[in-house]
Short mmCIF file of C-alpha atoms and ligand atoms in Angstrom, two decimals:
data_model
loop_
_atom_site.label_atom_id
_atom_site.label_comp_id
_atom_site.label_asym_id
_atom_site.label_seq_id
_atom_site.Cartn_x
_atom_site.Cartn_y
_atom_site.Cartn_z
CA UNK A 1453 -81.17 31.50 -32.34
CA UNK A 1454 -80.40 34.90 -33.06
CA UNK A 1455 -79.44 36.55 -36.81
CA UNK A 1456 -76.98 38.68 -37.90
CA UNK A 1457 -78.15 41.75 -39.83
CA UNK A 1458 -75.76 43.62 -41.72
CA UNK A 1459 -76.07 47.28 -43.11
CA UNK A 1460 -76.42 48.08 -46.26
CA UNK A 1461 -75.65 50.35 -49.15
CA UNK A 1462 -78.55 50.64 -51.87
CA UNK A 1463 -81.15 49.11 -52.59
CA UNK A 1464 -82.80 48.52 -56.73
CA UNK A 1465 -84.88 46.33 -58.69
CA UNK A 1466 -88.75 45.23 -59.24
CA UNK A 1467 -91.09 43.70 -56.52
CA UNK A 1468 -93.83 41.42 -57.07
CA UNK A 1469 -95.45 40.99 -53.98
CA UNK A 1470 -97.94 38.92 -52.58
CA UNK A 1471 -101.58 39.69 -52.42
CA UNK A 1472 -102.80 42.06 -49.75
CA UNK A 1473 -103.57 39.80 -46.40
CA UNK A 1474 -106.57 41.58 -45.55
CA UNK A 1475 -107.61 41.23 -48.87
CA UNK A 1476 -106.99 37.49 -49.10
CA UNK A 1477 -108.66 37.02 -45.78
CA UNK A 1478 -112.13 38.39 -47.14
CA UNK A 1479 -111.48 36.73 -51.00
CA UNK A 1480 -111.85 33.22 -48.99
CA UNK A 1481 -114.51 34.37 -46.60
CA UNK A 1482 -117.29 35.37 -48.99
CA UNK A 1483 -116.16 33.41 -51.74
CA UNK A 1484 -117.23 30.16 -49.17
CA UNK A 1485 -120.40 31.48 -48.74
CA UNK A 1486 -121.10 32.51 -52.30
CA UNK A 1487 -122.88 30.87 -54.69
CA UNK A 1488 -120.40 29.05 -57.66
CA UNK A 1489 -116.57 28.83 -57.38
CA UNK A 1490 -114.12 31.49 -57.57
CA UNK A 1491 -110.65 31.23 -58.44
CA UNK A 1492 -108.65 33.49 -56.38
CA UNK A 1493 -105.03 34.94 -58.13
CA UNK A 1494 -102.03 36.54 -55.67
CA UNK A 1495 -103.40 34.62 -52.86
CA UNK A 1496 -101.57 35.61 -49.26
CA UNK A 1497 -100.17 32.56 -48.32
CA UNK A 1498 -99.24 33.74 -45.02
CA UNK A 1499 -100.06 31.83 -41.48
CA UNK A 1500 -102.29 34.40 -41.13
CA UNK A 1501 -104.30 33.44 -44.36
CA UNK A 1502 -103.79 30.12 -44.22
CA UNK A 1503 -105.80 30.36 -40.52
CA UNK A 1504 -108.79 31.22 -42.55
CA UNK A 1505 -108.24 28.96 -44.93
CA UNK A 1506 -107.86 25.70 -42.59
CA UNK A 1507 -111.23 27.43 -40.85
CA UNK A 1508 -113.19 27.01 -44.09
CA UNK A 1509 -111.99 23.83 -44.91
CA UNK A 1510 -113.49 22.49 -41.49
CA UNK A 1511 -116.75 24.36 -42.02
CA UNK A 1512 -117.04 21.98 -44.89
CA UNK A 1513 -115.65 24.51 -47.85
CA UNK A 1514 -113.95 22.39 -50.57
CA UNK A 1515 -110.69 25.05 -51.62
CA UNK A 1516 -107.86 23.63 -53.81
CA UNK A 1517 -104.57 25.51 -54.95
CA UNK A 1518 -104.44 25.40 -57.85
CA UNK A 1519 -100.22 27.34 -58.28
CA UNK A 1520 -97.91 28.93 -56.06
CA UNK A 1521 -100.17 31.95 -55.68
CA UNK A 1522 -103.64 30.77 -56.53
CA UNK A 1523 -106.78 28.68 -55.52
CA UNK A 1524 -110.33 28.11 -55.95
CA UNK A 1525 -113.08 28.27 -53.48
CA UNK A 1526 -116.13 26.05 -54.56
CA UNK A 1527 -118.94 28.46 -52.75
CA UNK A 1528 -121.53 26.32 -50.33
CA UNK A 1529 -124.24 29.83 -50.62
CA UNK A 1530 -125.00 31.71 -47.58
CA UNK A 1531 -126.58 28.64 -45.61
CA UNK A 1532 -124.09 26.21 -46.68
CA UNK A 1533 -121.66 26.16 -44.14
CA UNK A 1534 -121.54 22.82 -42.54
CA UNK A 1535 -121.29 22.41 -38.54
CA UNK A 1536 -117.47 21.97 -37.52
CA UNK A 1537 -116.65 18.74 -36.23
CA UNK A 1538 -113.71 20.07 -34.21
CA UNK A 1539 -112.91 23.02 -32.58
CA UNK A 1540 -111.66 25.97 -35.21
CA UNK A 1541 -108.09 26.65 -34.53
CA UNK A 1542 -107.12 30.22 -35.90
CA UNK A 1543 -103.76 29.33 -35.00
CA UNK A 1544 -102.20 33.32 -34.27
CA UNK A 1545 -104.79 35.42 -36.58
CA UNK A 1546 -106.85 37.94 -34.83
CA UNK A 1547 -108.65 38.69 -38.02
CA UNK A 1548 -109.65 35.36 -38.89
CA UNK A 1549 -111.30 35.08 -35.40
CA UNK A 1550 -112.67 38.42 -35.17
CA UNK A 1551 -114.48 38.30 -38.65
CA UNK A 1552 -115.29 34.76 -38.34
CA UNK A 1553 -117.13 35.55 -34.79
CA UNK A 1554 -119.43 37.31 -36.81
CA UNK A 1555 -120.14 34.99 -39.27
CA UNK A 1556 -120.76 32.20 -37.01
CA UNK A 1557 -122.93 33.99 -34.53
CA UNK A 1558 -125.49 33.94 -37.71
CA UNK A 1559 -125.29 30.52 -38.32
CA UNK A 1560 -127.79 27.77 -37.48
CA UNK A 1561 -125.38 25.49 -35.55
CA UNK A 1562 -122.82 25.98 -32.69
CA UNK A 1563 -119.24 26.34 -32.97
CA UNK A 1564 -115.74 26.31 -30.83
CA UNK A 1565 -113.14 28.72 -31.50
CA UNK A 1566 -109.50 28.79 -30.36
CA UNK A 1567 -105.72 29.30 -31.31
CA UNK A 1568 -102.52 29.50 -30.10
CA UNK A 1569 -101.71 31.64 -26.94
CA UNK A 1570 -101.07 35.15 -28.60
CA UNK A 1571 -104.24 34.76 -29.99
CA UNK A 1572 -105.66 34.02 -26.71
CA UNK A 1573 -104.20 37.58 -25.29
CA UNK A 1574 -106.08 39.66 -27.84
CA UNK A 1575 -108.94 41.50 -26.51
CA UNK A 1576 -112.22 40.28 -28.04
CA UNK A 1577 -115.18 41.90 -26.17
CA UNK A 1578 -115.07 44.68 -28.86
CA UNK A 1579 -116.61 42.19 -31.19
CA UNK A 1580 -118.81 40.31 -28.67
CA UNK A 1581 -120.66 43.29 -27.63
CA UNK A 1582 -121.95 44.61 -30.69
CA UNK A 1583 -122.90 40.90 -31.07
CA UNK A 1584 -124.63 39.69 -28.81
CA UNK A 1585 -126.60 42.66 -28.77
CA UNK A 1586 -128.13 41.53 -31.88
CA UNK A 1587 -128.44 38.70 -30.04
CA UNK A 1588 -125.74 36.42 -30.41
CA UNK A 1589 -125.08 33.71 -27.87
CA UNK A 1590 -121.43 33.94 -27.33
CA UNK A 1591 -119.25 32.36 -24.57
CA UNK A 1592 -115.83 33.72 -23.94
CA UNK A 1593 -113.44 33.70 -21.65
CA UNK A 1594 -114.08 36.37 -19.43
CA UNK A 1595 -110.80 38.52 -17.92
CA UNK A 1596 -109.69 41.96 -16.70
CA UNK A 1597 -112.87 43.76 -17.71
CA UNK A 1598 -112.62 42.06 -20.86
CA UNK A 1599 -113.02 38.63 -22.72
CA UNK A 1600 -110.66 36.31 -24.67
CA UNK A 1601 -110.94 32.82 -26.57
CA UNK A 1602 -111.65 30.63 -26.48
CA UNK A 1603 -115.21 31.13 -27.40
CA UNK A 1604 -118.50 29.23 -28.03
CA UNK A 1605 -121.41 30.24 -30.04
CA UNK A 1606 -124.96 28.96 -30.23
CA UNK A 1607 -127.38 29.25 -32.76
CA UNK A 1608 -129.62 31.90 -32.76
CA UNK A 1609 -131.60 33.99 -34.63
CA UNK A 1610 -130.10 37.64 -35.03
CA UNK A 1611 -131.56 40.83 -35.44
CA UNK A 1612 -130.34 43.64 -36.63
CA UNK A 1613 -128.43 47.23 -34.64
CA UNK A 1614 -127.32 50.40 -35.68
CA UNK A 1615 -123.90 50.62 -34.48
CA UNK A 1616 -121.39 53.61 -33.56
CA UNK A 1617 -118.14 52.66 -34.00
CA UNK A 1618 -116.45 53.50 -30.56
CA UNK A 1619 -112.45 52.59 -31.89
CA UNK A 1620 -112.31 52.66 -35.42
CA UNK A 1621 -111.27 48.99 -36.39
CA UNK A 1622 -112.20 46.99 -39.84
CA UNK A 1623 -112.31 43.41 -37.45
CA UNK A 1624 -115.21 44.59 -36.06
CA UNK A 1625 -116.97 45.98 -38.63
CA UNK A 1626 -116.57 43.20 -40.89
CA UNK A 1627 -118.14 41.33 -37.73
CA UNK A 1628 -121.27 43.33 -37.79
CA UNK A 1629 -121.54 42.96 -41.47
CA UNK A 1630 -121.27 39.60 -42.09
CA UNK A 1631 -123.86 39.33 -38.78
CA UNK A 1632 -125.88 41.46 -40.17
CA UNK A 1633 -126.20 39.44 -43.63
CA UNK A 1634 -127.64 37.25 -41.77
CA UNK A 1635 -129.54 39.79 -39.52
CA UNK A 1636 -133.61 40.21 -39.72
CA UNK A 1637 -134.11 43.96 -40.86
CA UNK A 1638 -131.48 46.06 -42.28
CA UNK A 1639 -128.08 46.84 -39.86
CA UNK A 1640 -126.01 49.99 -39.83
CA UNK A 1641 -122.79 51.03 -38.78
CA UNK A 1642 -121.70 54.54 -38.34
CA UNK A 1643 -117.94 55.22 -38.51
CA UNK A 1644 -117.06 58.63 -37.02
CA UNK A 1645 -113.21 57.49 -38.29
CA UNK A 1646 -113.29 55.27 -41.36
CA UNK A 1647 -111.32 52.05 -41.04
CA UNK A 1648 -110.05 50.42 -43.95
CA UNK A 1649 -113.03 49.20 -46.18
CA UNK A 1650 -112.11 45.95 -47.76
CA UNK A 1651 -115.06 44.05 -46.71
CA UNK A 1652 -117.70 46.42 -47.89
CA UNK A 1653 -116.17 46.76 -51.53
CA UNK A 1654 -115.60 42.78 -51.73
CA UNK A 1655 -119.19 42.01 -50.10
CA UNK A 1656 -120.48 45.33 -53.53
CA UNK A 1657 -118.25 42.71 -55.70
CA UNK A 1658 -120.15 39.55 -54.71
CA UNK A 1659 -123.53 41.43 -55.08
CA UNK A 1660 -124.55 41.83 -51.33
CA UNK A 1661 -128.01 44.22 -50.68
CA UNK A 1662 -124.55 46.78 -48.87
CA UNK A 1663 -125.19 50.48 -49.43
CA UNK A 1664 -122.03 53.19 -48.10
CA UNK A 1665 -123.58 56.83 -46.93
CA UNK A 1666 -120.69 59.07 -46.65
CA UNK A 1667 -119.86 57.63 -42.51
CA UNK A 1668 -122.76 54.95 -42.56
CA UNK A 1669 -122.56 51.39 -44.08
CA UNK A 1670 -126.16 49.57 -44.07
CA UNK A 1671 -126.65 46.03 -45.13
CA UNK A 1672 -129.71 43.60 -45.51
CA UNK A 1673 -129.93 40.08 -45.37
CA UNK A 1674 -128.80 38.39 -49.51
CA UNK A 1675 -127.24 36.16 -51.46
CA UNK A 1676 -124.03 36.57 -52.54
CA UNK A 1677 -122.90 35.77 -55.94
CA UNK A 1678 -119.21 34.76 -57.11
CA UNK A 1679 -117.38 37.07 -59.18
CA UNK A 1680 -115.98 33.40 -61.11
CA UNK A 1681 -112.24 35.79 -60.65
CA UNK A 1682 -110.76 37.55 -58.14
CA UNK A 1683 -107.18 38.93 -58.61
CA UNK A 1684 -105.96 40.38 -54.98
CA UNK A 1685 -103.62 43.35 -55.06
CA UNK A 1686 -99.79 43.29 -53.35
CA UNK A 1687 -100.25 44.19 -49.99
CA UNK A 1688 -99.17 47.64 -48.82
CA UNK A 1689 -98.52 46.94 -45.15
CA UNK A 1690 -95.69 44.24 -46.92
CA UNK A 1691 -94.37 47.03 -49.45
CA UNK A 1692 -93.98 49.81 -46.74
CA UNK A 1693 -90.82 47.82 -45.37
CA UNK A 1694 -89.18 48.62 -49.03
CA UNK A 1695 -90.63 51.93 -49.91
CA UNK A 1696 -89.08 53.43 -46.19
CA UNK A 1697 -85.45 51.70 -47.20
CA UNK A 1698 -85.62 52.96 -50.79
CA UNK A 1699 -86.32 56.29 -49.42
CA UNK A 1700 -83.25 56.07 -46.36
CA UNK A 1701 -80.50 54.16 -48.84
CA UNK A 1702 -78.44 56.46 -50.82
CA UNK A 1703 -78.88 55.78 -54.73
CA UNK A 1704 -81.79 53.45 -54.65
CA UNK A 1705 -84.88 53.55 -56.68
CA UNK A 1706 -87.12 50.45 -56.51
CA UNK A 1707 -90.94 50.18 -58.63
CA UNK A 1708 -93.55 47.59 -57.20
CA UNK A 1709 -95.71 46.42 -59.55
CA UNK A 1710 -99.96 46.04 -58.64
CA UNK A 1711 -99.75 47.50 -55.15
CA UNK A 1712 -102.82 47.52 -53.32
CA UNK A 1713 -103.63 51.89 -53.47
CA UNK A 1714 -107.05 51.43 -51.22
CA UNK A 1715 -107.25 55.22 -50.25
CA UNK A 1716 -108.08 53.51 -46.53
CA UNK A 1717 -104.55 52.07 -46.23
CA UNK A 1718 -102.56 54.72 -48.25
CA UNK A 1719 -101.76 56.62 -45.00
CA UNK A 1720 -98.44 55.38 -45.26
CA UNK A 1721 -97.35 56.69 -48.57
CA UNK A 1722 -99.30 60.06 -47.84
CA UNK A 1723 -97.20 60.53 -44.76
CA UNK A 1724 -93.66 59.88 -46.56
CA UNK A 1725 -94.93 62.20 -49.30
CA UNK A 1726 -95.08 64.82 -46.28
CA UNK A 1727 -91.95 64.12 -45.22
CA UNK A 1728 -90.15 64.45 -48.50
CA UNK A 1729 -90.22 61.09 -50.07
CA UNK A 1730 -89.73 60.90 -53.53
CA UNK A 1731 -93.15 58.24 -54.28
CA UNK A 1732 -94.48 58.23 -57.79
CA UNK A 1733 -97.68 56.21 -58.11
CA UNK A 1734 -98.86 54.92 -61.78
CA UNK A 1735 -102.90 54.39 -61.00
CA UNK A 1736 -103.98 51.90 -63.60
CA UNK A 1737 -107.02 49.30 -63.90
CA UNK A 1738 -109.54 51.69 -62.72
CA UNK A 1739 -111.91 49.08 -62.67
CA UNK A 1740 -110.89 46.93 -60.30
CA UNK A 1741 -112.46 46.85 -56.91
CA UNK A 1742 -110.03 47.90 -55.03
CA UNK A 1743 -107.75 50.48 -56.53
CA UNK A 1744 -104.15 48.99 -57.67
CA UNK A 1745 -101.01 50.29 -59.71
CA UNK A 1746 -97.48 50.77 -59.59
CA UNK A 1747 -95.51 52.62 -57.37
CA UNK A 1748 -91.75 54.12 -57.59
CA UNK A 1749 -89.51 55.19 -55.13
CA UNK A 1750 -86.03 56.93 -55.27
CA UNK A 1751 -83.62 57.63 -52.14
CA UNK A 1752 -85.03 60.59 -50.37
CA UNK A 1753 -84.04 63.55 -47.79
CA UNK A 1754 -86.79 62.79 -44.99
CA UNK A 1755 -88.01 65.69 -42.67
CA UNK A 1756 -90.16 65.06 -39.51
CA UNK A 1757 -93.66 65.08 -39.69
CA UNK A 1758 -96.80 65.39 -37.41
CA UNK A 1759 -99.15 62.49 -37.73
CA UNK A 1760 -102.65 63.19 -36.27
CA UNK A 1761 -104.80 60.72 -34.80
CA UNK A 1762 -107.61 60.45 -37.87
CA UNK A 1763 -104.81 59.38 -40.20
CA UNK A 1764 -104.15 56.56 -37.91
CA UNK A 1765 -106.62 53.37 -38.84
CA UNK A 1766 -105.00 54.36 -42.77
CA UNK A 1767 -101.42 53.46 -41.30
CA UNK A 1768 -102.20 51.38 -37.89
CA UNK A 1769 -100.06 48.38 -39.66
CA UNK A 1770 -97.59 51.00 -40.42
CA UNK A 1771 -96.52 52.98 -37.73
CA UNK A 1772 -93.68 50.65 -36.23
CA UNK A 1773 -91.99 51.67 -40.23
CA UNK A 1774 -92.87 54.93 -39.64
CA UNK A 1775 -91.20 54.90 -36.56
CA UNK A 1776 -87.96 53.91 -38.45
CA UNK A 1777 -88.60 56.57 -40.86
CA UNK A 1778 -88.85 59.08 -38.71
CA UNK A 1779 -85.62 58.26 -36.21
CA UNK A 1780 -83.58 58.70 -39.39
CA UNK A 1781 -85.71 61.86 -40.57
CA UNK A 1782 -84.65 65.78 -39.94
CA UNK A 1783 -86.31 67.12 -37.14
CA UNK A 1784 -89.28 66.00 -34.60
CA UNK A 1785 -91.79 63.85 -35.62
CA UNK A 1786 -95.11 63.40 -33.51
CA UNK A 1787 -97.38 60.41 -33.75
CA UNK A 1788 -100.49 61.45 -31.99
CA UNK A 1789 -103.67 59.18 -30.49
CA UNK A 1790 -101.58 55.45 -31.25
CA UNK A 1791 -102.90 53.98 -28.17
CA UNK A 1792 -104.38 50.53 -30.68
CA UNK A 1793 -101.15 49.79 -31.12
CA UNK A 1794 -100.79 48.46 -27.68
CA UNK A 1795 -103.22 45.53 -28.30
CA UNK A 1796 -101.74 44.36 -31.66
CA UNK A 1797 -99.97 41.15 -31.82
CA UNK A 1798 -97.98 42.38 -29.09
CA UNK A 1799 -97.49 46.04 -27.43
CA UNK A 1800 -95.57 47.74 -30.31
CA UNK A 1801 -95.25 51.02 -28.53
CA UNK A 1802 -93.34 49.45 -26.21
CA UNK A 1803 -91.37 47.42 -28.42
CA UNK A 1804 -90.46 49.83 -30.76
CA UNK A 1805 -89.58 52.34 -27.74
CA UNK A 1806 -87.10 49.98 -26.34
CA UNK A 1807 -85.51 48.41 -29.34
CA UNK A 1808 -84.91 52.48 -31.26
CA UNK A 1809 -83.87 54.05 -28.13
CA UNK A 1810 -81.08 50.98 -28.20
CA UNK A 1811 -80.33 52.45 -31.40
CA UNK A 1812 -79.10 55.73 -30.05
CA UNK A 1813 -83.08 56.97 -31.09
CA UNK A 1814 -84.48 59.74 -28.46
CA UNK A 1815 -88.24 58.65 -28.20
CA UNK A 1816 -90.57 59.65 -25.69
CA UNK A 1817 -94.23 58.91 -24.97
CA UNK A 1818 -96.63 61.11 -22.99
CA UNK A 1819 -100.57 60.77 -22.29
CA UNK A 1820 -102.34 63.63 -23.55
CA UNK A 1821 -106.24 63.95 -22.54
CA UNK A 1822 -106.19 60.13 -22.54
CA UNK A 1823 -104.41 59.97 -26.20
CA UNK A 1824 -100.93 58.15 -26.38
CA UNK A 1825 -98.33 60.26 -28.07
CA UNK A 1826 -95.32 59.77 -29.19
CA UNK A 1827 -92.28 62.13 -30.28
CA UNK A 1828 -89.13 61.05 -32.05
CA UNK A 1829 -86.30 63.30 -32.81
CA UNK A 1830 -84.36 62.13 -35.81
CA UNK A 1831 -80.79 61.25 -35.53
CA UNK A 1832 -78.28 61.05 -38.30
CA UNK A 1833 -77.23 57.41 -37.79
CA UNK A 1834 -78.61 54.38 -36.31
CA UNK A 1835 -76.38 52.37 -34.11
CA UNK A 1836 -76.39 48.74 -34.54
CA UNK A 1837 -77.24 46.78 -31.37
CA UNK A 1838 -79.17 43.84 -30.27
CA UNK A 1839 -82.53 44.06 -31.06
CA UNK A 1840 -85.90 42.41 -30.01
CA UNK A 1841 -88.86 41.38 -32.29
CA UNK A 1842 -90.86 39.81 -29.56
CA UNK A 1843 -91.88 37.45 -31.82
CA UNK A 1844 -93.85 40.15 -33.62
CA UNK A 1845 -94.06 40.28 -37.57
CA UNK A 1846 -93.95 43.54 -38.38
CA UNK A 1847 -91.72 44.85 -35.00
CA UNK A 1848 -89.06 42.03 -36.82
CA UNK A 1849 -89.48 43.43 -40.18
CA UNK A 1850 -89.72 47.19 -38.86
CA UNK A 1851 -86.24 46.10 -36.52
CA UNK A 1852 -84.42 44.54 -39.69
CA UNK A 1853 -84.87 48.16 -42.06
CA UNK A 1854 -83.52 49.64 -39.08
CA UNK A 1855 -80.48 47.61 -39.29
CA UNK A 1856 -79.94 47.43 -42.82
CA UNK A 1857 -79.83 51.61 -42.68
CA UNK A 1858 -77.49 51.44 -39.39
CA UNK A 1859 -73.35 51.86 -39.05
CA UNK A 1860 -72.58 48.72 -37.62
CA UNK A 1861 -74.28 45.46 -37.71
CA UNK A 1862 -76.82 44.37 -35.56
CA UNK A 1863 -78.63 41.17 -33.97
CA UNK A 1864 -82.34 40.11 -33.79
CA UNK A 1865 -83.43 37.69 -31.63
CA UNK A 1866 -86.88 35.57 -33.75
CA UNK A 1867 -87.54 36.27 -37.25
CA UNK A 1868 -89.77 33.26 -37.62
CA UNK A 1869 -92.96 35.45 -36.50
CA UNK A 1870 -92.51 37.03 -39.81
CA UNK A 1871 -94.33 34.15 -41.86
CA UNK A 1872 -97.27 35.48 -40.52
CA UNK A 1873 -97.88 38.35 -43.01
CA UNK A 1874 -94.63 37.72 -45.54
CA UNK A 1875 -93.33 34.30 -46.09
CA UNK A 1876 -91.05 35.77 -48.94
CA UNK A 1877 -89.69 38.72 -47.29
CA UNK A 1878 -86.01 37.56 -46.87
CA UNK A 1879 -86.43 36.41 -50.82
CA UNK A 1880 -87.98 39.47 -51.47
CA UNK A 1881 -85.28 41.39 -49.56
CA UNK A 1882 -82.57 39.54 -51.04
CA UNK A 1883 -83.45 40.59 -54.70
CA UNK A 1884 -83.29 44.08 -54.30
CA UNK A 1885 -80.08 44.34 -52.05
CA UNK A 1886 -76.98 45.83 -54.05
C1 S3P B 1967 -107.29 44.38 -40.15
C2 S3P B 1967 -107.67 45.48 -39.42
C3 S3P B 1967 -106.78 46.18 -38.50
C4 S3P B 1967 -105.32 45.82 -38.75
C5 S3P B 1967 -105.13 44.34 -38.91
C6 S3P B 1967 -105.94 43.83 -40.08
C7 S3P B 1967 -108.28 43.73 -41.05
O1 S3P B 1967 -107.10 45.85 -37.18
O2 S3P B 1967 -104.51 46.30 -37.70
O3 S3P B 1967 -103.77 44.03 -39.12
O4 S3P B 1967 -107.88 43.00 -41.97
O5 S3P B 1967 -109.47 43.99 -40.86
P1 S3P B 1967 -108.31 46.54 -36.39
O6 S3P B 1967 -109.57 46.17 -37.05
O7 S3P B 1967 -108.22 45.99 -35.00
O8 S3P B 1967 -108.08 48.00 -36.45
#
């Protein structure tokens, strides 16, 4: 079934958002192996998060919701975790699996992992490497130079690596981290391009032996204390879809309250800002773990930009509503070294290529010393046409902003993917439309 999208004039109002996903993710991950309970508040109940959270219920994690957007995790410790008497199904969420992998190459029973067959497509051997040489004992499916799920892990004792980072990416990281809890002696990972750095300040939060050196993370072997409360910022990557309408629709100003401002994910809003975009940010709650406050937008004139490939890992979620941005943006905008975006949930170069150029967008990609760049020249309207999520989340939400902000209406073929980051995004959507 396909939907009709129609365009829009303005857009106004307040968002409350949901709790960042990667966030969330991490909130349930250490708070089961914590000692004590934690009560978790703006809880992403996305498929996504609620992957992790079915995976911790079968390793023997008692979590209850307690409201619409909160829950407590009763902590089992660090050894606690009980052996899975089923296969784990991480349904579509490649950071549940990646992150778990980790984890349960450090445990002291074996484990099954699978999900559904997106899941099965994404490339895993970046995360069984660095594993297994701190000797994990990891089956996978082994394909095309690289390997897939479904996976099995023994129990074994790990020890622990210093790592370079060849791709920056915060899946494997977190992998090597929550390994190397676990790991005898003390492991390090060297970033030459930091990625996003949730799971270091969350694993600081619950008291982990973690130490950060300017490009080098280390971490020893401890016990991790809850926090009792944990209150999880509105996700960014869900926010971007609003703050690049506000910015296209004439006479729109919208404010979203508690937004995630990790300076590791702020590419986004640093890149408008450099295009024109009229962002105000109100920091507040210093305090907090990860940094938070509200944000303001108001209609803007958007000029092209360059992005360079270090900014990427702060905007990798973002570039497909970037893309938009910059098709209805003055001038040429370049988007240089996005070659990880062809092994997201689905190829988004390619989707986003095909589905903008259908919208009268002129986009073209070249390879450049190995790096995948792209170039968009701005156009002064969108047409309307029929457009293709491939059952991609943030392609369909990326597709829909560029409907809204075209001059005739428009069709998209699935929208359901988009329950896998943002449930409320149509409700969400639907309170700000004027
Ligand atoms: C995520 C890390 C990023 C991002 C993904 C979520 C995380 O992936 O694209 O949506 O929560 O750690 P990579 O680690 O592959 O860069």
């Amino acid at each position: 079934m396909s939907y009709l999208i129609k365009p829009y004039q303005k857009i106004q109002g307040i968002l409350n958002l949901a709790g960042d996903k990667s966030i969330s993710h991490r909130a349930v991950i250490l708070s089961s192996i914590a000692e004590g309970k934690t009560l978790i508040k703006n809880f992403s109940f996305s498929d996504d998060c609620k992957a992790t959270l079915k995976a911790f219920k079968t390793l023997g994690v008692n979590i209850k919701k307690k409201n619409k957007d909160s829950l407590i995790v009763y902590g089992r410790g660090v050894f606690g975790l009980k052996k899975p008497k089923q296969t784990i199904n991480l349904e579509e969420s490649g950071t549940s699996t990646r992150i778990l992998v980790g984890l349960l190459s450090a445990q002291n029973f074996s484990s099954k992992l699978d999900g559904k067959e997106p899941l099965r497509k994404r490339p895993m051997l970046r995360i069984v490497h660095p594993l297994r040489l701190m000797g994990a004992k990891i089956k996978a499916k082994v394909k095309n130079k690289d390997e897939y799920l479904p996976i099995l892990i023994s129990p074994n004792r790990l020890k622990s690596l210093s790592w370079r980072m060849s791709i920056p990416s915060a899946q494997v990281k977190s992998a090597i981290l929550l390994a190397g809890l676990y790991a005898k002696g003390r492991t390090k990972v060297y970033e030459p391009v930091k990625s996003r750095d949730h799971t270091e300040r969350m694993l600081k939060l619950f008291g982990a032996n973690i130490e950060v050196k300017a490009k080098s993370i280390y971490i020893s072997p401890s016990s991790l204390i809850s926090p009792k409360k944990i209150y999880i910022p509105s996700d960014i990557s869900s926010a971007s879809f609003f703050i690049v309408l506000a910015c296209l629709l004439n006479n729109s100003c919208i404010r979203i309250n508690n937004l995630g401002l990790n300076p590791s994910r702020c590419g986004v809003i640093d890149v408008l800002k450099g295009m024109g975009a009229h962002i105000r940010i109100i920091c507040k709650e210093k305090g907090h773990f990860e940094p938070i406050g509200d944000v303001i937008v108001r209609s803007s004139k958007l000029n092209g930009v360059i992005v360079s490939e270090d900014i990427i890992p702060r905007l990798i979620d973002e570039l497909p509503i970037l893309m938009v941005a910059a098709s209805l943006a003055r001038g040429k905008s370049v988007f240089k070294g996005i070659g990880e975006l062809r092994v997201k949930e689905t190829d988004r170069i390619n989707s986003m290529v095909k589905n903008l150029s259908n919208m009268g967008v002129k986009i073209e990609m070249v390879v450049k010393k190995g790096k995948e760049v792209m170039t968009i020249n701005g156009v002064n309207n969108l047409n309307g046409g029929l457009l293709k999520s491939f059952g991609d989340h943030r392609t369909a939400m990326s597709l829909i902003v560029a409907a809204l902000l075209a001059d005739s209406p428009s069709r998209i073929d699935d929208i359901k993917c988009i329950s896998k980051s943002f449930p409320n995004f149509f409700k969400i959507l639907g309170q700000i439309l004027r």
